Coordinates of C-alpha atoms and ligand atoms in Angstrom, one line a residue:
Chain A
X34 CA -19.1 30.0 -17.0
X35 CA -21.1 27.3 -15.4
X36 CA -21.3 23.9 -16.3
X37 CA -22.9 20.7 -15.4
X38 CA -20.3 18.4 -15.5
X39 CA -19.5 16.7 -12.2
X40 CA -15.9 16.0 -11.3
X41 CA -16.8 12.3 -11.3
X42 CA -17.8 12.3 -15.0
X43 CA -14.8 14.2 -15.9
X44 CA -13.0 11.3 -13.9
X45 CA -14.4 8.7 -16.1
X46 CA -14.2 10.4 -19.0
X47 CA -10.5 10.9 -18.4
X48 CA -9.8 7.5 -17.4
X49 CA -11.1 6.4 -20.7
X50 CA -9.0 9.2 -22.7
X51 CA -5.8 8.0 -20.8
X52 CA -6.5 4.1 -21.5
X53 CA -6.7 4.8 -25.2
X54 CA -3.3 6.3 -25.2
X55 CA -1.6 4.3 -22.7
X56 CA -1.7 0.5 -21.9
X57 CA -0.3 1.1 -18.4
X58 CA -3.5 2.5 -17.3
X59 CA -5.9 0.1 -15.1
X60 CA -9.0 1.0 -13.0
X61 CA -9.8 -1.1 -10.0
X62 CA -13.2 -0.4 -8.5
X63 CA -14.4 -1.2 -4.9
X64 CA -17.9 -1.9 -6.0
X65 CA -18.9 1.6 -6.3
X66 CA -18.2 2.2 -10.1
X67 CA -21.9 3.5 -10.6
X68 CA -21.6 6.1 -8.1
X69 CA -17.7 7.0 -8.7
X70 CA -18.4 6.8 -12.4
X71 CA -15.5 4.2 -13.0
X72 CA -18.2 2.7 -14.8
X73 CA -17.6 5.0 -17.8
X74 CA -14.6 2.6 -18.1
X75 CA -16.4 -0.5 -17.3
X76 CA -18.3 0.0 -19.9
X77 CA -16.1 1.6 -22.6
X78 CA -13.0 -0.4 -21.8
X79 CA -14.1 -3.3 -19.9
X80 CA -10.7 -5.2 -20.4
X81 CA -9.2 -2.2 -18.3
X82 CA -11.5 -2.4 -15.4
X83 CA -11.2 -4.9 -12.8
X84 CA -13.7 -5.2 -9.9
X85 CA -12.1 -6.0 -6.8
X86 CA -15.3 -6.1 -4.7
X87 CA -16.0 -4.6 -1.4
X88 CA -12.7 -5.5 0.0
X89 CA -10.4 -2.4 0.0
X90 CA -7.4 -3.5 1.6
X91 CA -7.0 -6.3 -0.9
X92 CA -7.7 -3.8 -3.6
X93 CA -4.6 -1.6 -2.5
X94 CA -2.5 -4.3 -2.2
X95 CA -3.5 -5.7 -5.8
X96 CA -2.5 -2.2 -7.2
X97 CA 0.9 -2.3 -5.5
X98 CA 1.6 -5.5 -7.1
X99 CA 0.5 -4.3 -10.6
X100 CA 2.5 -1.2 -10.0
X101 CA 5.7 -3.3 -9.8
X102 CA 5.1 -4.5 -13.3
X103 CA 4.8 -1.2 -14.5
X104 CA 1.3 -0.5 -14.6
X105 CA -0.2 2.7 -13.3
X106 CA -3.5 1.7 -11.3
X107 CA -6.3 4.1 -10.3
X108 CA -8.0 2.5 -7.4
X109 CA -11.5 3.8 -7.1
X110 CA -13.8 3.8 -4.0
X111 CA -15.2 6.9 -1.8
X112 CA -12.8 9.1 -0.2
X113 CA -14.3 8.5 3.2
X114 CA -13.1 4.7 2.7
X115 CA -10.1 5.1 0.5
X116 CA -8.2 6.8 3.1
X117 CA -9.3 4.8 6.3
X118 CA -10.4 1.3 5.4
X119 CA -7.1 0.5 3.5
X120 CA -4.6 2.9 5.3
X121 CA -2.2 0.5 6.4
X122 CA -2.2 -1.3 3.2
X123 CA -1.5 2.0 1.3
X124 CA 1.4 3.1 3.8
X125 CA 3.1 -0.4 3.6
X126 CA 3.0 -1.6 0.1
X127 CA 2.1 1.7 -1.6
X128 CA 3.6 4.7 0.0
X129 CA 6.8 3.2 1.6
X130 CA 7.9 1.4 -1.8
X131 CA 6.9 4.7 -3.6
X132 CA 5.0 2.9 -6.2
X133 CA 2.9 4.5 -8.8
X134 CA -0.6 4.0 -8.0
X135 CA -3.4 6.7 -8.0
X136 CA -5.6 6.6 -5.0
X137 CA -8.9 8.1 -5.9
X138 CA -11.5 9.7 -3.3
X139 CA -14.7 10.0 -4.5
X140 CA -17.5 11.8 -3.0
X141 CA -14.9 14.0 -0.7
X142 CA -16.1 16.3 2.1
X143 CA -19.3 16.9 3.1
X144 CA -21.6 16.8 -0.1
X145 CA -22.0 13.1 -0.6
X146 CA -25.5 13.0 -1.7
X147 CA -27.6 12.4 1.7
X148 CA -25.5 9.6 3.1
X149 CA -24.2 11.1 6.2
X150 CA -21.2 11.2 8.3
X151 CA -20.3 7.4 7.7
X152 CA -19.7 8.3 3.8
X153 CA -18.3 12.2 4.5
X154 CA -14.4 12.2 4.7
X155 CA -13.6 15.1 7.0
X156 CA -10.0 13.9 7.4
X157 CA -8.5 12.3 4.4
X158 CA -6.2 15.3 3.4
X159 CA -4.8 15.4 6.7
X160 CA -3.9 11.7 6.5
X161 CA -2.4 11.7 3.2
X162 CA -0.6 14.9 3.5
X163 CA 1.1 13.1 6.7
X164 CA 2.4 10.4 4.7
X165 CA 5.8 10.6 3.4
X166 CA 6.2 10.0 -0.5
X167 CA 2.3 10.8 -1.0
X168 CA 1.4 13.7 -3.5
X169 CA -1.8 15.2 -2.7
X170 CA -4.3 16.9 -5.2
X171 CA -7.9 18.3 -4.8
X172 CA -9.1 19.9 -8.3
X173 CA -11.5 22.8 -8.2
X174 CA -13.4 21.7 -11.2
X175 CA -14.1 19.2 -14.0
X176 CA -11.4 20.8 -16.3
X177 CA -8.7 20.5 -13.7
X178 CA -9.7 17.0 -12.9
X179 CA -8.6 16.0 -16.2
X180 CA -5.5 18.1 -16.2
X181 CA -4.5 16.9 -13.0
X182 CA -4.9 13.1 -14.0
X183 CA -2.8 13.7 -16.7
X184 CA -0.1 15.1 -14.7
X185 CA -0.4 12.5 -12.1
X186 CA 0.4 9.9 -14.8
X187 CA 3.0 11.7 -16.6
X188 CA 4.7 14.2 -14.4
X189 CA 5.0 12.0 -11.1
X190 CA 6.2 8.7 -10.6
X191 CA 5.1 7.8 -7.0
X192 CA 1.6 7.4 -5.1
X193 CA -1.0 10.0 -5.4
X194 CA -4.4 10.9 -3.6
X195 CA -6.8 12.6 -5.9
X196 CA -9.5 13.9 -4.0
X197 CA -12.9 14.2 -5.9
X198 CA -16.5 15.7 -5.7
X199 CA -19.7 14.1 -6.6
X200 CA -22.0 16.8 -7.5
X201 CA -21.6 19.2 -10.6
X202 CA -21.0 22.9 -9.3
X203 CA -19.1 25.3 -11.7
X204 CA -16.4 25.3 -14.1
X205 CA -13.6 28.0 -13.4
X206 CA -10.7 26.8 -15.8
X207 CA -11.1 26.3 -19.5
X208 CA -9.1 24.2 -21.9
X209 CA -6.1 26.5 -21.9
X210 CA -5.4 25.8 -18.2
X211 CA -1.8 24.4 -17.5
X212 CA -1.9 22.3 -14.3
X213 CA 1.1 21.6 -12.7
X214 CA 1.7 19.4 -9.6
X215 CA 3.0 21.3 -6.4
X216 CA 2.1 24.8 -8.1
X217 CA -0.7 27.4 -6.7
X218 CA -2.8 29.5 -9.3
X219 CA -3.6 33.1 -8.6
X220 CA -7.2 33.6 -9.6
X221 CA -7.8 37.0 -8.4
X222 CA -5.5 40.2 -7.5
X223 CA -6.4 42.4 -4.4
X224 CA -4.3 43.9 -1.4
X225 CA -6.9 43.7 1.4
X226 CA -7.1 40.0 2.3
X227 CA -5.9 36.8 0.6
X228 CA -8.4 33.8 0.1
X229 CA -6.8 30.6 -0.3
X230 CA -8.8 27.4 -1.5
X231 CA -8.4 23.9 -2.4
X232 CA -10.7 21.6 -4.4
X233 CA -14.3 22.9 -5.2
X234 CA -14.0 25.6 -2.0
X235 CA -11.7 27.6 -4.5
X236 CA -15.0 28.2 -6.3
X237 CA -16.3 29.7 -3.3
X238 CA -13.6 31.6 -2.7
X239 CA -14.1 33.5 -6.1
X240 CA -17.7 34.0 -5.2
X241 CA -16.7 35.3 -1.7
X242 CA -14.5 37.6 -3.6
X243 CA -17.1 39.2 -5.4
X244 CA -19.2 39.5 -2.3
X245 CA -16.2 41.5 -0.6
X246 CA -15.8 43.3 -3.6
X247 CA -19.5 44.5 -3.4
X248 CA -18.3 46.3 -0.2
X249 CA -15.2 47.7 -1.5
X250 CA -12.7 45.0 -0.2
X251 CA -10.2 43.8 -2.8
X252 CA -9.6 40.1 -2.3
X253 CA -6.5 38.2 -3.6
X254 CA -7.7 34.6 -4.4
X255 CA -5.1 31.8 -4.4
X256 CA -6.0 28.1 -5.6
X257 CA -4.0 25.6 -4.3
X258 CA -5.0 22.1 -6.1
X259 CA -2.0 20.4 -4.7
X260 CA -1.7 20.1 -0.9
X261 CA 1.4 18.6 -1.0
X262 CA 3.9 19.2 -2.2
X263 CA 2.7 22.4 -1.0
X264 CA 3.7 25.9 -3.0
X265 CA 4.9 27.7 0.1
X266 CA 6.2 30.4 -2.2
X267 CA 2.8 31.2 -3.3
X268 CA 1.4 31.1 0.3
X269 CA 4.3 33.3 1.5
X270 CA 3.7 35.8 -1.5
X271 CA -0.2 36.1 -0.8
X272 CA 0.6 36.8 3.0
X273 CA 3.0 39.4 2.2
X274 CA 0.6 41.3 -0.5
X275 CA -2.3 41.3 1.8
X276 CA -1.1 40.7 5.5
X277 CA -4.5 38.8 6.1
X278 CA -5.0 35.2 5.1
X279 CA -8.2 32.9 5.2
X280 CA -8.3 29.5 4.0
X281 CA -11.3 27.5 2.7
X282 CA -11.8 23.8 2.3
X283 CA -14.4 21.2 2.6
X284 CA -12.6 19.4 5.1
X285 CA -11.6 19.5 8.9
X286 CA -9.6 22.7 9.7
X287 CA -7.0 20.6 11.4
X288 CA -4.1 19.6 9.5
X289 CA -5.6 19.8 6.1
X290 CA -5.0 23.3 3.9
X291 CA -5.6 25.5 6.7
X292 CA -3.3 23.5 8.8
X293 CA -0.7 23.3 6.2
X294 CA -0.8 27.0 5.3
X295 CA -0.9 28.0 9.1
X296 CA 2.7 25.6 9.3
X297 CA 4.0 27.4 6.4
X298 CA 3.2 31.1 7.5
X299 CA 3.7 30.2 11.4
X300 CA 7.4 29.3 10.4
X301 CA 8.4 31.7 7.4
X302 CA 5.8 34.8 7.5
X303 CA 3.5 34.9 10.6
X304 CA 0.3 36.4 9.6
X305 CA -3.2 36.9 11.0
X306 CA -5.3 33.9 9.6
X307 CA -8.9 32.3 9.6
X308 CA -9.5 28.9 8.5
X309 CA -12.7 28.0 7.0
X310 CA -13.6 24.5 7.0
X311 CA -15.3 21.6 9.2
X312 CA -14.5 22.8 12.8
X313 CA -13.6 19.4 14.5
X314 CA -16.8 17.7 13.7
X315 CA -18.5 14.9 12.0
X316 CA -21.1 15.5 9.6
X317 CA -24.9 14.3 9.2
X318 CA -27.1 13.5 6.0
X319 CA -28.9 16.9 4.3
X320 CA -29.2 18.5 1.1
X321 CA -26.0 20.3 -0.1
X322 CA -27.3 24.0 0.9
X323 CA -28.5 22.8 4.2
X324 CA -25.0 21.1 4.7
X325 CA -22.9 24.1 3.4
X326 CA -24.9 26.4 5.5
X327 CA -24.7 24.6 8.9
X328 CA -21.1 23.5 8.6
X329 CA -20.0 26.8 7.8
X330 CA -18.6 26.5 4.2
X331 CA -20.5 29.2 1.9
X332 CA -18.9 31.9 0.1
X333 CA -20.8 34.1 3.0
X334 CA -18.7 32.4 5.6
X335 CA -15.6 32.8 3.8
X336 CA -16.2 36.6 3.3
X337 CA -17.3 36.9 7.0
X338 CA -13.8 35.3 8.0
X339 CA -12.0 37.8 6.0
X340 CA -14.1 40.7 7.4
X341 CA -13.4 39.8 10.9
X342 CA -9.7 39.9 10.0
X343 CA -10.0 43.3 8.7
X344 CA -11.5 44.4 11.8
Chain B
X977 CA 11.6 -27.3 -13.5
X978 CA 14.8 -29.6 -13.6
X979 CA 14.1 -33.0 -11.5
X980 CA 15.3 -32.9 -8.2
X981 CA 18.1 -35.7 -8.0
X982 CA 19.2 -37.5 -4.8
X983 CA 22.4 -35.5 -5.3
X984 CA 20.9 -32.0 -5.6
X985 CA 18.7 -32.7 -2.5
X986 CA 21.6 -33.6 -0.6
X987 CA 23.3 -30.3 -1.5
X988 CA 20.1 -28.4 -0.9
X989 CA 19.9 -29.9 2.5
X990 CA 23.5 -28.6 3.3
X991 CA 22.3 -25.2 2.0
X992 CA 19.6 -25.3 4.4
X993 CA 21.6 -26.1 7.4
X994 CA 24.2 -23.4 6.4
X995 CA 21.3 -21.0 6.2
X996 CA 19.9 -22.1 9.6
X997 CA 23.3 -21.5 11.2
X998 CA 23.6 -17.9 9.3
X999 CA 20.4 -16.9 10.3
X1000 CA 21.4 -17.3 14.0
X1001 CA 24.5 -15.7 13.5
X1002 CA 23.0 -12.8 12.3
X1003 CA 20.2 -12.5 15.0
X1004 CA 23.0 -13.0 17.3
X1005 CA 25.2 -10.4 16.1
X1006 CA 22.1 -7.8 15.7
X1007 CA 21.0 -8.6 19.2
X1008 CA 17.5 -8.7 17.7
X1009 CA 15.2 -10.5 15.2
X1010 CA 13.0 -13.3 14.7
X1011 CA 14.2 -17.1 15.0
X1012 CA 11.2 -19.4 15.1
X1013 CA 9.5 -18.1 11.8
X1014 CA 12.6 -18.1 9.9
X1015 CA 13.9 -21.5 10.8
X1016 CA 10.2 -22.5 10.1
X1017 CA 10.1 -21.6 6.5
X1018 CA 14.0 -22.0 5.7
X1019 CA 13.8 -25.3 3.8
X1020 CA 10.8 -23.7 1.6
X1021 CA 13.1 -20.6 0.6
X1022 CA 15.9 -22.9 -0.3
X1023 CA 13.7 -24.9 -2.4
X1024 CA 12.3 -21.8 -3.9
X1025 CA 15.5 -20.1 -4.6
X1026 CA 17.6 -22.9 -5.4
X1027 CA 15.5 -25.0 -7.3
X1028 CA 11.9 -24.1 -8.0
X1029 CA 12.2 -20.3 -9.1
X1030 CA 13.0 -18.8 -12.3
X1031 CA 15.2 -16.1 -11.1
X1032 CA 18.8 -14.6 -11.9
X1033 CA 20.8 -13.2 -9.1
X1034 CA 22.8 -11.1 -11.4
X1035 CA 19.5 -9.4 -12.6
X1036 CA 17.1 -9.2 -9.6
X1037 CA 14.9 -6.7 -11.9
X1038 CA 14.5 -9.1 -15.0
X1039 CA 11.2 -8.9 -16.1
X1040 CA 10.6 -12.6 -16.6
X1041 CA 11.7 -13.7 -13.3
X1042 CA 9.2 -15.6 -11.0
X1043 CA 7.9 -13.3 -8.1
X1044 CA 8.3 -14.1 -4.5
X1045 CA 6.5 -12.2 -1.6
X1046 CA 7.2 -13.0 1.8
X1047 CA 4.3 -12.1 3.6
X1048 CA 5.3 -13.3 7.0
X1049 CA 7.8 -10.5 6.9
X1050 CA 9.2 -11.0 10.3
X1051 CA 10.9 -13.9 9.0
X1052 CA 13.0 -11.8 6.7
X1053 CA 16.4 -12.9 7.9
X1054 CA 15.8 -16.3 6.2
X1055 CA 15.3 -14.8 2.8
X1056 CA 18.0 -12.4 3.3
X1057 CA 20.2 -15.5 4.0
X1058 CA 18.8 -17.5 1.2
X1059 CA 19.4 -14.4 -1.3
X1060 CA 23.0 -14.0 0.1
X1061 CA 23.8 -17.7 -0.3
X1062 CA 22.1 -17.7 -3.9
X1063 CA 24.7 -14.7 -4.8
X1064 CA 22.5 -11.6 -4.9
X1065 CA 24.5 -9.7 -2.1
X1066 CA 27.7 -10.9 -0.4
X1067 CA 27.1 -13.2 2.9
X1068 CA 29.0 -10.6 4.9
X1069 CA 26.3 -8.1 4.5
X1070 CA 24.0 -10.4 7.0
X1071 CA 25.9 -9.1 9.7
X1072 CA 24.4 -5.6 8.9
X1073 CA 21.1 -7.0 9.7
X1074 CA 19.2 -4.2 11.4
X1075 CA 22.1 -1.9 11.3
X1076 CA 21.9 2.1 10.4
X1077 CA 21.9 2.3 6.6
X1078 CA 22.0 -1.1 6.2
X1079 CA 20.0 -2.9 3.0
X1080 CA 19.2 -5.7 5.5
X1081 CA 16.2 -4.0 7.1
X1082 CA 14.1 -5.6 9.8
X1083 CA 11.3 -6.4 7.5
X1084 CA 11.6 -7.0 3.8
X1085 CA 12.0 -3.3 1.9
X1086 CA 12.0 -3.6 -1.8
X1087 CA 13.5 -0.1 -2.1
X1088 CA 16.5 -1.4 -0.4
X1089 CA 17.3 -5.0 -1.0
X1090 CA 18.2 -6.7 -4.3
X1091 CA 15.9 -9.6 -4.9
X1092 CA 12.8 -8.4 -2.7
X1093 CA 9.9 -8.4 -4.9
X1094 CA 7.6 -6.7 -2.3
X1095 CA 7.9 -4.9 1.0
X1096 CA 6.2 -6.4 4.0
X1097 CA 6.2 -6.3 7.7
X1098 CA 2.5 -5.4 8.4
X1099 CA 0.8 -9.3 8.5
X1100 CA -1.9 -9.9 6.1
X1101 CA -0.8 -7.9 3.3
X1102 CA 1.3 -10.0 1.1
X1103 CA -1.2 -12.0 -0.6
X1104 CA -2.9 -8.9 -2.4
X1105 CA 0.2 -7.7 -4.2
X1106 CA 0.7 -11.2 -5.4
X1107 CA -2.6 -11.3 -6.7
X1108 CA -1.7 -7.9 -8.3
X1109 CA 1.6 -9.5 -10.0
X1110 CA -0.4 -12.8 -11.2
X1111 CA -3.2 -10.5 -12.7
X1112 CA -0.5 -8.5 -14.2
X1113 CA 1.5 -11.3 -15.8
X1114 CA -1.9 -12.6 -17.6
X1115 CA -2.5 -9.1 -18.7
X1116 CA 1.2 -8.8 -20.1
X1117 CA 0.9 -12.3 -21.5
X1118 CA 4.0 -13.3 -19.5
X1119 CA 4.5 -16.7 -18.1
X1120 CA 6.3 -15.8 -14.7
X1121 CA 4.6 -17.6 -11.6
X1122 CA 4.1 -15.9 -8.4
X1123 CA 4.6 -17.3 -4.9
X1124 CA 3.6 -15.8 -1.5
X1125 CA 4.5 -17.4 1.8
X1126 CA 1.9 -16.8 4.4
X1127 CA 2.1 -17.6 8.3
X1128 CA -0.8 -19.6 9.9
X1129 CA -1.0 -16.7 12.6
X1130 CA -1.0 -14.1 10.1
X1131 CA -4.1 -16.0 8.4
X1132 CA -6.3 -14.5 11.0
X1133 CA -6.0 -11.2 9.1
X1134 CA -9.1 -10.6 7.1
X1135 CA -7.5 -9.2 3.9
X1136 CA -5.8 -12.6 3.3
X1137 CA -9.4 -13.8 2.8
X1138 CA -10.2 -10.8 0.6
X1139 CA -7.6 -11.9 -1.5
X1140 CA -8.4 -15.6 -1.5
X1141 CA -11.8 -14.5 -2.5
X1142 CA -10.8 -12.1 -5.5
X1143 CA -7.9 -14.5 -6.4
X1144 CA -10.3 -17.4 -7.1
X1145 CA -13.0 -15.1 -8.7
X1146 CA -10.1 -14.3 -11.5
X1147 CA -8.8 -17.8 -11.7
X1148 CA -5.4 -17.1 -11.3
X1149 CA -3.6 -20.4 -11.8
X1150 CA -0.3 -18.6 -12.0
X1151 CA -0.3 -17.7 -8.2
X1152 CA 0.5 -20.0 -5.7
X1153 CA 0.1 -19.4 -2.1
X1154 CA 2.3 -21.4 0.5
X1155 CA 1.2 -21.7 4.3
X1156 CA 3.6 -21.9 6.8
X1157 CA 1.7 -24.2 8.9
X1158 CA 3.7 -24.4 12.2
X1159 CA 0.7 -24.1 14.7
X1160 CA 2.3 -21.1 16.4
X1161 CA 2.0 -17.6 16.4
X1162 CA 3.5 -14.8 18.7
X1163 CA 1.1 -15.2 21.5
X1164 CA -2.3 -16.5 20.7
X1165 CA -4.7 -18.1 22.9
X1166 CA -2.4 -19.6 25.6
X1167 CA -3.2 -22.0 28.1
X1168 CA -0.7 -22.7 30.8
X1169 CA 3.0 -21.3 30.1
X1170 CA 4.2 -22.6 26.8
X1171 CA 1.0 -24.3 26.0
X1172 CA -1.4 -23.1 23.5
X1173 CA -5.2 -23.7 23.7
X1174 CA -5.7 -23.2 19.8
X1175 CA -3.8 -23.5 16.9
X1176 CA -3.8 -20.2 14.7
X1177 CA -6.1 -21.4 12.2
X1178 CA -8.1 -24.7 12.1
X1179 CA -8.7 -26.6 9.0
X1180 CA -7.1 -24.2 6.6
X1181 CA -7.8 -26.8 3.8
X1182 CA -11.6 -26.8 4.2
X1183 CA -11.5 -22.8 4.4
X1184 CA -9.1 -22.3 1.4
X1185 CA -11.1 -25.0 -0.8
X1186 CA -14.4 -23.1 0.1
X1187 CA -12.8 -20.1 -1.2
X1188 CA -12.3 -21.9 -4.5
X1189 CA -8.4 -22.7 -4.2
X1190 CA -6.7 -25.9 -5.2
X1191 CA -5.2 -27.2 -1.8
X1192 CA -2.3 -29.5 -1.7
X1193 CA -0.8 -30.5 1.7
X1194 CA 2.9 -31.4 1.9
X1195 CA 5.7 -31.3 4.3
X1196 CA 7.5 -28.2 4.8
X1197 CA 10.7 -29.4 5.7
X1198 CA 11.2 -32.3 3.1
X1199 CA 12.5 -30.4 -0.1
X1200 CA 11.4 -33.3 -2.4
X1201 CA 7.8 -33.6 -1.3
X1202 CA 7.7 -29.6 -1.1
X1203 CA 9.1 -29.5 -4.7
X1204 CA 6.8 -32.3 -5.8
X1205 CA 3.5 -29.9 -4.4
X1206 CA 4.7 -26.7 -6.1
X1207 CA 5.0 -28.8 -9.3
X1208 CA 1.5 -29.9 -9.0
X1209 CA 0.6 -26.1 -8.4
X1210 CA 2.3 -25.2 -11.6
X1211 CA -0.1 -28.0 -13.4
X1212 CA -3.2 -26.9 -11.9
X1213 CA -5.7 -24.9 -14.3
X1214 CA -8.2 -22.5 -13.6
X1215 CA -7.8 -21.9 -9.9
X1216 CA -4.8 -20.5 -7.6
X1217 CA -3.3 -23.1 -5.6
X1218 CA -2.6 -23.5 -1.5
X1219 CA 0.3 -25.6 -0.6
X1220 CA -0.4 -26.2 3.4
X1221 CA 3.3 -27.0 4.1
X1222 CA 3.4 -28.8 7.7
X1223 CA 6.2 -27.1 9.4
X1224 CA 7.6 -26.9 13.0
X1225 CA 8.6 -23.4 14.3
X1226 CA 12.3 -23.2 15.3
X1227 CA 12.8 -26.3 13.1
X1228 CA 16.6 -27.7 13.1
X1229 CA 17.5 -26.7 16.7
X1230 CA 16.2 -29.2 19.2
X1231 CA 15.5 -26.4 22.1
X1232 CA 14.1 -23.9 19.8
X1233 CA 11.5 -26.3 18.0
X1234 CA 8.1 -25.6 18.8
X1235 CA 8.8 -23.0 21.6
X1236 CA 6.7 -19.9 21.7
X1237 CA 9.5 -18.2 23.3
X1238 CA 11.9 -18.7 20.2
X1239 CA 9.7 -16.6 18.2
X1240 CA 12.0 -13.6 18.7
X1241 CA 14.6 -14.4 21.0
X1242 CA 18.2 -13.3 20.6
X1243 CA 20.4 -17.0 21.2
X1244 CA 23.1 -16.2 23.8
X1245 CA 26.8 -17.2 22.9
X1246 CA 26.3 -20.5 24.4
X1247 CA 22.8 -21.0 22.9
X1248 CA 24.5 -20.2 19.8
X1249 CA 27.3 -22.6 20.1
X1250 CA 25.1 -25.5 20.9
X1251 CA 22.8 -24.7 17.9
X1252 CA 25.5 -24.7 15.6
X1253 CA 26.8 -27.8 16.7
X1254 CA 23.6 -29.5 16.3
X1255 CA 23.3 -28.0 12.7
X1256 CA 26.9 -29.5 11.9
X1257 CA 28.2 -26.0 11.3
X1258 CA 30.3 -24.8 14.2
X1259 CA 32.9 -24.0 11.3
X1260 CA 30.7 -20.9 10.7
X1261 CA 30.9 -19.6 14.4
X1262 CA 34.8 -18.0 13.6
X1263 CA 32.9 -15.4 11.1
X1264 CA 30.6 -14.4 14.0
X1265 CA 31.7 -11.0 14.7
X1266 CA 29.3 -10.2 17.4
X1267 CA 28.8 -12.1 20.4
X1268 CA 28.3 -11.4 24.2
Ligands
LIG152 C1 -0.8 -6.3 11.5 C2 0.4 -6.9 12.2 N1 0.2 -7.4 13.7 C3 0.9 -7.6 14.4 C4 2.4 -7.8 14.2 C5 3.2 -8.5 15.1 N2 3.8 -9.9 15.0 C6 4.8 -10.2 14.2 S1 5.0 -11.7 14.1 C7 3.6 -12.1 14.7 C8 3.0 -13.4 14.9 C9 3.0 -14.1 13.3 O1 2.8 -15.4 13.6 P1 2.7 -16.5 12.3 O2 1.8 -15.8 11.1 O3 2.0 -17.7 12.5 O4 4.2 -16.4 11.7 P2 5.3 -17.5 12.7 O5 4.7 -18.2 13.5 O6 5.6 -18.6 11.5 O7 6.5 -16.6 12.7 C10 3.1 -10.8 15.0 C11 1.7 -10.9 16.1 C12 2.7 -7.7 12.6 N3 4.0 -7.6 12.2 N4 1.8 -7.1 11.9

């Protein structure tokens, strides 16, 4: 079940699909369309594509103004910038009024194509999940990107942050997959340990489950594509079923998926945990495998965390 | 737009005097709020809501209404008062300014107050949503216009210039920004107490023209002149317009005019009485429920 389609390509293609069925959809770009692949829209449906230049704060505000008229704008730049460069604008004119604007963070996490720490987004999930009214979604693969984008347009009437990756990895879902905002998805059953992932790290959780299976350890794998609203029930169920929880995200362990799961379990069902993610550091530029290895984000790291809990 | 007859102008001037008094009453009652900035833009807000804007107080969500954004959101009590005078909500509600559960929030909140087209309060942000509305109007084939009042201190924010550039790029002639050019900000570059070394922004005309905008200068307290400036903006094609409105912070009350201290100060009972007398609005004092 491998594919070569990157999330960003699915993003661009799905935008065209949405534009063709819905006159409310617009795309605003912060001079990165050929990276984020919003250029698929610029080329195919130029009348719905608006270049906003390298001016992210204004872009957020323009989207808010358009949303008041009933448009559903997608604003597109790198995750590293979309959370931080225009954070106050997102807070005041998008999140506080609850406007239906979809903020897309391209090139999220550590795998940004050798651009290094300025372009890696370590804390975007934490920031956005702390904002009232905000929905936060990090799909695992290209199929889920498409499904999530449809859901964010049709099943939501408020602001959302969509966290996307740059490079093609693996496709785990097929077209029959039903994405629901706020719902976790159980991908494997097992009673020894629960692996809870978000974004592309869910794929690595599945790979970690295979490594564990080879050692006779049965892992339960829960995918949480929506980090907010959080599927607390699914998290508590996973903890009850296994008694041990590992979280995995390409993001800081502070306040992101690991933080959210720890908050939930701490309050409702205290359970031994390990959080796999960036350990309160900024990154650097290197090829993907070297980065995943050095920052502790490989399936092996996830499996090791699980085994440590089993000791 | 209808012509502004001398008779109508006189009526509007009376409204403006009343609005000024009600602003002071509300701030006095709340024991908090801004004064100088609201008084600075009062005449323009009255001209806009009573004469220029195509709006309907009974249908604040009417799709084809002109849009207005008070980017310098700290002056919101002026906007609330004008909206109340225009019939968007009862005048008594002004006395809930800043109170718990009130629709009269300390800064404009589009989710709470009828007639507020965009939330603001964090300075520098209002022009961009205005740009979005103007762009959206064009996409929808609608003829409504969008107006945004900016502060001169606020113009120090970089986002204003991002929006200035992009609005000109899209040739948004349905967008009009109005600079409340009163020469003061909250603190700024100060010299001796009460004196300022530099105005918040110098040569705004040159700057905005360089960004590709039509620039018109006017007196922001002369509603006839101001209205004529807006009419000129409406006939401009191919570029957005900035109206530089020369104003006086604290306008209308002698001891508040051009005074830093009155940026955000609550008048004492004595000051309130004196101010209302100057405005010829002493009769409004009886409805003041607050006081010290
Ligand atoms: C981003 C931001 N920084 C600071 C403030 C605090 N503040 C409120 S009003 C003000 C001065 C505004 O000056 P100006 O725009 O000239 O308005 P006016 O003098 O007309 O009141 C400041 C600094 C704010 N509201 N937003």
